[in-house]
Short mmCIF file of N, CA and C in Angstrom, two decimals:
data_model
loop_
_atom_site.label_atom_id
_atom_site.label_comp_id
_atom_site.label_asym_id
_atom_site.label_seq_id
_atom_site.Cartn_x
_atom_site.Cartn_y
_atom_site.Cartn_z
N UNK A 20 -10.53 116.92 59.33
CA UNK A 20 -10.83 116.04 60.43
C UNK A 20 -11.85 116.70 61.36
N UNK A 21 -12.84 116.10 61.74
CA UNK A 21 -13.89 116.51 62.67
C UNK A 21 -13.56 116.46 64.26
N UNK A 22 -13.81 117.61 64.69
CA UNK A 22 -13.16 117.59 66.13
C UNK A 22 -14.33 117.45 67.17
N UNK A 23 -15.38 116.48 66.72
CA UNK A 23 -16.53 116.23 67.43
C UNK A 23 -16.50 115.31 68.24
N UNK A 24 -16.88 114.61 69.34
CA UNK A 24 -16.44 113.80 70.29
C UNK A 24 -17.12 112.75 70.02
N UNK A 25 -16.23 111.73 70.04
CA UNK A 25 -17.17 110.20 69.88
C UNK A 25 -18.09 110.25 70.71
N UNK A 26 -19.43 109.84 70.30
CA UNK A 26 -20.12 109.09 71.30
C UNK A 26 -21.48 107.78 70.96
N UNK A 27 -21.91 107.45 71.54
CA UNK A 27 -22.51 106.10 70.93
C UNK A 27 -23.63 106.15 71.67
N UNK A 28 -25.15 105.54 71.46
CA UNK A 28 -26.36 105.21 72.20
C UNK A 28 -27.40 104.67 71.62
N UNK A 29 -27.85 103.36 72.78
CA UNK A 29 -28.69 102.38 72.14
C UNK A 29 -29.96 103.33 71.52
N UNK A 30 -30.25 103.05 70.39
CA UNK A 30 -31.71 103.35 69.99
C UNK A 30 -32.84 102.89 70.51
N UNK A 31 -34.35 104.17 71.01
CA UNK A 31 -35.34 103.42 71.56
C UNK A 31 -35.69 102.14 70.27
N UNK A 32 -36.68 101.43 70.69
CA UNK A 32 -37.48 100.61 69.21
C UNK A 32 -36.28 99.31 69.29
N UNK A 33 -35.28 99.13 70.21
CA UNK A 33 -34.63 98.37 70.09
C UNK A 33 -35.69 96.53 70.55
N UNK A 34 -35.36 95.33 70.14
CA UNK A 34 -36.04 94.40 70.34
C UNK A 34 -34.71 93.62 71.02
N UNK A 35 -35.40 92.33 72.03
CA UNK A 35 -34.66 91.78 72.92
C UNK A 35 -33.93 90.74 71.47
N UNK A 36 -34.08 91.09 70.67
CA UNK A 36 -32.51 90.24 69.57
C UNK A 36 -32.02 90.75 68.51
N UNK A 37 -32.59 91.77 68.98
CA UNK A 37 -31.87 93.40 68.18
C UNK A 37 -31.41 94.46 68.56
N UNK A 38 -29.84 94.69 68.80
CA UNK A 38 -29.78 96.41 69.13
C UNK A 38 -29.50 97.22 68.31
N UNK A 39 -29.74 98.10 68.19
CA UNK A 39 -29.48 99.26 67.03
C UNK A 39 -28.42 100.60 67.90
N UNK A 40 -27.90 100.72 67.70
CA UNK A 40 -26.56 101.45 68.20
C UNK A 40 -26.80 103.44 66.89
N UNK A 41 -26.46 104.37 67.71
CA UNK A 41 -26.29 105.28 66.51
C UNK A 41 -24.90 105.92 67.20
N UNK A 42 -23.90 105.79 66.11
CA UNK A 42 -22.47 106.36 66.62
C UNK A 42 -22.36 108.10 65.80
N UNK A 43 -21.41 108.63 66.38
CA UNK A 43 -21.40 109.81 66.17
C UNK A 43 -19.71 109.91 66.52
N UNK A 44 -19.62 111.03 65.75
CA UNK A 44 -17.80 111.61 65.95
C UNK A 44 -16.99 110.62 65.64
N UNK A 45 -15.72 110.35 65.48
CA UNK A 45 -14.66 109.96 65.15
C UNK A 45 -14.16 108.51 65.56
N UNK A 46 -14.15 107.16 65.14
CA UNK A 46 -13.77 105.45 65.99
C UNK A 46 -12.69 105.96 66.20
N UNK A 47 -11.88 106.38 67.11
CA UNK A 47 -10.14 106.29 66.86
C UNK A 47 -9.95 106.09 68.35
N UNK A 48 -8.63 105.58 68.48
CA UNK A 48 -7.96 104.99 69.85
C UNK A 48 -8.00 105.61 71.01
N UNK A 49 -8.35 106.82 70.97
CA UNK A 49 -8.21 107.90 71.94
C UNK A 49 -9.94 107.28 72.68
N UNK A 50 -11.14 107.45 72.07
CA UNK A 50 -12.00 107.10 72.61
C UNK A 50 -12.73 106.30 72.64
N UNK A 51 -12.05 104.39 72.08
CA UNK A 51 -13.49 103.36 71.81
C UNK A 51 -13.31 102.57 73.00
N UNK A 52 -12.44 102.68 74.07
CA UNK A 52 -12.98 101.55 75.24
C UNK A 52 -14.15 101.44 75.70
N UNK A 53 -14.93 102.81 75.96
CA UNK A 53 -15.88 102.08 76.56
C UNK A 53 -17.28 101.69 75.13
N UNK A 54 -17.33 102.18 74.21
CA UNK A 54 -17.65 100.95 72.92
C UNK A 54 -16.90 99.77 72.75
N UNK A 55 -16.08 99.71 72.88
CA UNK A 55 -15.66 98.21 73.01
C UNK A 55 -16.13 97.82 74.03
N UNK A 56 -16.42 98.03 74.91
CA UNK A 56 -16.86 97.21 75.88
C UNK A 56 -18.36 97.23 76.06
N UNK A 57 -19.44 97.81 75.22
CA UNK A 57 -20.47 97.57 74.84
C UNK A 57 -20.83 96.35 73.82
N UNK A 58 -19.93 96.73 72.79
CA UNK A 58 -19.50 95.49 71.93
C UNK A 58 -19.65 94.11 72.18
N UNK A 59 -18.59 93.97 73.37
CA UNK A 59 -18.25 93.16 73.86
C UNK A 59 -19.27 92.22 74.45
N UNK A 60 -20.45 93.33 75.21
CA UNK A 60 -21.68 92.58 76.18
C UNK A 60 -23.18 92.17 75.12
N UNK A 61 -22.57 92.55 73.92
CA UNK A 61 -23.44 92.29 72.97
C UNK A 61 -23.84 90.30 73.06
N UNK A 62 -24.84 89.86 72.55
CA UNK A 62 -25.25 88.70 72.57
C UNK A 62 -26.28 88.57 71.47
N UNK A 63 -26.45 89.38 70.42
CA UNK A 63 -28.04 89.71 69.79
C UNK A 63 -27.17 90.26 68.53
N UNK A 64 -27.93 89.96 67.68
CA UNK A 64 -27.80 91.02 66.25
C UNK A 64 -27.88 92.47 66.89
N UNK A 65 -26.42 93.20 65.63
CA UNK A 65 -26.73 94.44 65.83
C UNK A 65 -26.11 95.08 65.24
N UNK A 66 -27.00 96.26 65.33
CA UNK A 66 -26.82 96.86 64.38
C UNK A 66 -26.45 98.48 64.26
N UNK A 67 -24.95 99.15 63.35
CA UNK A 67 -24.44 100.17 64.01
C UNK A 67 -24.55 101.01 62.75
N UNK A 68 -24.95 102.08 63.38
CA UNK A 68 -25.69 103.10 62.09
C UNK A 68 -24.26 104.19 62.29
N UNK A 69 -24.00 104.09 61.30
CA UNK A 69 -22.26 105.14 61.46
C UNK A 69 -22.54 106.43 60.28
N UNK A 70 -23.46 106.61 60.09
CA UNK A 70 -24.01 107.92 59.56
C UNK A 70 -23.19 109.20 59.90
N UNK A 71 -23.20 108.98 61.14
CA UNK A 71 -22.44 110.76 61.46
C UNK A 71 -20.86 110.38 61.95
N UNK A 72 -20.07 109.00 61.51
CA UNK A 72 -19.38 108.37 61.91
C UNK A 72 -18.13 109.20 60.61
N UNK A 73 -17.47 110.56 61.14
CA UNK A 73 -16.79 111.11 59.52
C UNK A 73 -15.58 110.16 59.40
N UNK A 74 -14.43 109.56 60.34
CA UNK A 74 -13.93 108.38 59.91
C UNK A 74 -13.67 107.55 60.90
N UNK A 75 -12.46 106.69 60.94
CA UNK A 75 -12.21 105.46 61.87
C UNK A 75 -10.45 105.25 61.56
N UNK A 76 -10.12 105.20 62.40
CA UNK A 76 -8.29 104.52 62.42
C UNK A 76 -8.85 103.47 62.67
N UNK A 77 -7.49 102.72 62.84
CA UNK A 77 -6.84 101.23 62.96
C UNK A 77 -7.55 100.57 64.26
N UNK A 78 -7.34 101.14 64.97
CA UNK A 78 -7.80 100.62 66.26
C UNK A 78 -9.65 100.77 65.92
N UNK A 79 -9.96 101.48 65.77
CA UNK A 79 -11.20 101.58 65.76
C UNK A 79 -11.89 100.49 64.45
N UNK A 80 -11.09 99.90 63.95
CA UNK A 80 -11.79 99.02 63.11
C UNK A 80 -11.13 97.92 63.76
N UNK A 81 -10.03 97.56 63.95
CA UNK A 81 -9.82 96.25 65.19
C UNK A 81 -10.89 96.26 65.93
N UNK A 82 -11.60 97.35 66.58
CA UNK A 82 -12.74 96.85 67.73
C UNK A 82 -13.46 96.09 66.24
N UNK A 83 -14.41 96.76 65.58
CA UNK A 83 -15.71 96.07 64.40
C UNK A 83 -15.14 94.98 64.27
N UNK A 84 -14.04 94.74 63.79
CA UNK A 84 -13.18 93.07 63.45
C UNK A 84 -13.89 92.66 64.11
N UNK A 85 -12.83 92.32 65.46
CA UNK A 85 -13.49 91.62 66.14
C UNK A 85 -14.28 91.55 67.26
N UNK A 86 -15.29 92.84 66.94
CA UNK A 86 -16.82 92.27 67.64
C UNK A 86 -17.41 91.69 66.25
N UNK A 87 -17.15 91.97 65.15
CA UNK A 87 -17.75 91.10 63.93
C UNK A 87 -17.35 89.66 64.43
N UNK A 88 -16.25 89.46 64.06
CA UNK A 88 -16.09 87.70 64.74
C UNK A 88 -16.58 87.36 66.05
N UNK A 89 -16.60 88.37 67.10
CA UNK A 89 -17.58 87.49 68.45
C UNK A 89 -18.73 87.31 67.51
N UNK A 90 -19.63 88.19 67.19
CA UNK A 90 -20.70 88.23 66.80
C UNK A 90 -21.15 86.54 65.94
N UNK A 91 -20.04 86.58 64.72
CA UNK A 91 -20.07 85.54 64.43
C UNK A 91 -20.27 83.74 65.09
N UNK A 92 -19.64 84.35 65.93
CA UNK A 92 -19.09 82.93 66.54
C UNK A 92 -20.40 82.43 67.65
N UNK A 93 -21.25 83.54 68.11
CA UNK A 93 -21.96 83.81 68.84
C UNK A 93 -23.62 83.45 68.01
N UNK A 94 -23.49 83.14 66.92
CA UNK A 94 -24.74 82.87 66.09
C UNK A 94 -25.38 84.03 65.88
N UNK A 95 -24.83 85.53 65.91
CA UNK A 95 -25.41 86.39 65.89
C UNK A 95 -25.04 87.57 64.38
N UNK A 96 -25.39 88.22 64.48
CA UNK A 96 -24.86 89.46 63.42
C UNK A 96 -24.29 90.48 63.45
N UNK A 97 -23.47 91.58 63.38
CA UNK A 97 -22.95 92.62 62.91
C UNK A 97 -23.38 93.29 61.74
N UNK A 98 -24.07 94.47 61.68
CA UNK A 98 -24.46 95.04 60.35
C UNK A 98 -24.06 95.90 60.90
N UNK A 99 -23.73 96.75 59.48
CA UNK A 99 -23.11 98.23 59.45
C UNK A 99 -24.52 99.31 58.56
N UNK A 100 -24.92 100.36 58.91
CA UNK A 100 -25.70 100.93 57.71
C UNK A 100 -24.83 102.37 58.05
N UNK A 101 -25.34 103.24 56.69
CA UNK A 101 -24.84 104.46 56.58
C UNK A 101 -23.55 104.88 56.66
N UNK A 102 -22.91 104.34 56.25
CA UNK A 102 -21.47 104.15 56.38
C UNK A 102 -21.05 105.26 54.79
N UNK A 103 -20.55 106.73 54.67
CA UNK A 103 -19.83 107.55 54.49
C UNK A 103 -18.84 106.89 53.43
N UNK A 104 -18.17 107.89 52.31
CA UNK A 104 -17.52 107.46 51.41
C UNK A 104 -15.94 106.69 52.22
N UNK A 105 -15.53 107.97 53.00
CA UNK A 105 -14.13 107.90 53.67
C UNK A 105 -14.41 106.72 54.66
N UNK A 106 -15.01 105.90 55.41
CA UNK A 106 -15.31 104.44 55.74
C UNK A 106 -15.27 103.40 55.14
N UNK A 107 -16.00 103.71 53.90
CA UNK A 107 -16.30 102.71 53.13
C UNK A 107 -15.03 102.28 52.05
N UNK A 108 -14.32 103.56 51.72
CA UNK A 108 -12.74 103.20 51.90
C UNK A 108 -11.66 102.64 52.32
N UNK A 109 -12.09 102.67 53.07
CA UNK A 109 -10.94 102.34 54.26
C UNK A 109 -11.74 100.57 54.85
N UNK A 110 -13.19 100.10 55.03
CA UNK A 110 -13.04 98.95 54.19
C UNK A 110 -12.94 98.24 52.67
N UNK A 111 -12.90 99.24 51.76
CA UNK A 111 -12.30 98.22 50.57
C UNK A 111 -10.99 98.03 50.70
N UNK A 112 -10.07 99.11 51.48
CA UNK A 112 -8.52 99.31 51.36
C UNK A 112 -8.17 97.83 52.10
N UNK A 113 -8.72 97.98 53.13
CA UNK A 113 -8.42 96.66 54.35
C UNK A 113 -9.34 95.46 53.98
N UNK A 114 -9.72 95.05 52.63
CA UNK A 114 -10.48 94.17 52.00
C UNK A 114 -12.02 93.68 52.80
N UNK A 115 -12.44 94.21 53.95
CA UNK A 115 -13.66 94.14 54.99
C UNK A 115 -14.93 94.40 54.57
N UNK A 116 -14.74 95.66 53.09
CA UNK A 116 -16.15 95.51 52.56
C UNK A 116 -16.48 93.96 52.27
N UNK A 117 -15.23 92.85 51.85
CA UNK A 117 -16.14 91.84 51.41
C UNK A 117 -16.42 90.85 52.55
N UNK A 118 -16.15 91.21 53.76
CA UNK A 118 -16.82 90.38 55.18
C UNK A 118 -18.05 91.44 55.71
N UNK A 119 -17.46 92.24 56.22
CA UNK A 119 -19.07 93.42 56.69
C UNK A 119 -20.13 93.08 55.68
N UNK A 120 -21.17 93.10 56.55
CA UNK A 120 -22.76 94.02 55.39
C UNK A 120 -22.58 95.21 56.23
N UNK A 121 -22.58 95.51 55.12
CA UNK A 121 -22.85 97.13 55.00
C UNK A 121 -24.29 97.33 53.93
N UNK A 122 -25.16 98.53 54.56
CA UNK A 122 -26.79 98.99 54.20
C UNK A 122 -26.56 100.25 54.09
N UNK A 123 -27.50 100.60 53.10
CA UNK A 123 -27.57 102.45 53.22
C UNK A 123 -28.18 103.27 54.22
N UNK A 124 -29.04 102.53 54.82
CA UNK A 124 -29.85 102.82 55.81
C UNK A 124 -29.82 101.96 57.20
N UNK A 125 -30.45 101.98 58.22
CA UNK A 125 -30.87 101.56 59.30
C UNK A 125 -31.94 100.01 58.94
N UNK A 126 -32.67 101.55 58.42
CA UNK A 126 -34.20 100.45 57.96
C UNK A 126 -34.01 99.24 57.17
N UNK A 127 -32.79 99.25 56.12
CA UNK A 127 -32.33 98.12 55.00
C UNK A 127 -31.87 97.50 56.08
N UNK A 128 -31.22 97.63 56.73
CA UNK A 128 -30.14 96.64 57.66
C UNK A 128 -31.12 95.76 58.85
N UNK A 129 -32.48 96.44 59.48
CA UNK A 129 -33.18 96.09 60.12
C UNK A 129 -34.02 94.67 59.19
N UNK A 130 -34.17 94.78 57.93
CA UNK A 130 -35.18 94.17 57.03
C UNK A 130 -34.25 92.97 56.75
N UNK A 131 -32.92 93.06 56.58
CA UNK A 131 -31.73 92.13 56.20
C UNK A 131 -31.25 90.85 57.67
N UNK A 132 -32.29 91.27 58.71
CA UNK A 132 -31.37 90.13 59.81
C UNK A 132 -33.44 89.61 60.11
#
């Protein structure tokens, strides 16, 4: 387990109906309020590069749920890129690979909305 501290920040190059997010350290319950509540003020496609993201608990995929469904509901998108074996696990386990897009990259996920 990585004892690196969550933290999250908009990418420059971002466009007013695109944000690009790059997360770092660990989704787990101890630290996603105030990402959830970025989440939350979202209104735009966007897009979360979880590259250095080594895993995620329960709670921390309840937030993606459902900012995926605001997102949805909102006419907008949720993409995932760079998403790690131990993630990408843990959505096939919780059946979410087949709702998420998930990209290998940033750049695929930018070309896909």
């Amino acid at each position: 387990m990585s004892s690196k501290e969550f933290a999250f920040e908009l990418l420059p190059g971002t466009t007013p109906n695109q944000h690009i997010y790059r997360l770092s350290g660990p989704l787990i319950l101890n630290n996603m309020f105030a990402f959830q509540a970025a989440l939350r003020s979202e209104t735009v496609t966007t897009i979360l590069d979880l590259t250095d993201v080594p895993y995620i608990d329960s709670a921390g995929l309840g937030i993606l749920t459902n900012s995926y469904v605001s997102h949805q509901k909102n006419g907008c998108k949720l993409l995932f890129a760079g998403v790690n074996e131990r993630v990408s696990a843990l959505f096939g386990l919780t059946h979410m690979d087949k709702i998420f897009e998930v990209f290998p990259d940033v750049e695929s996920a930018k070309q896909a909305t």
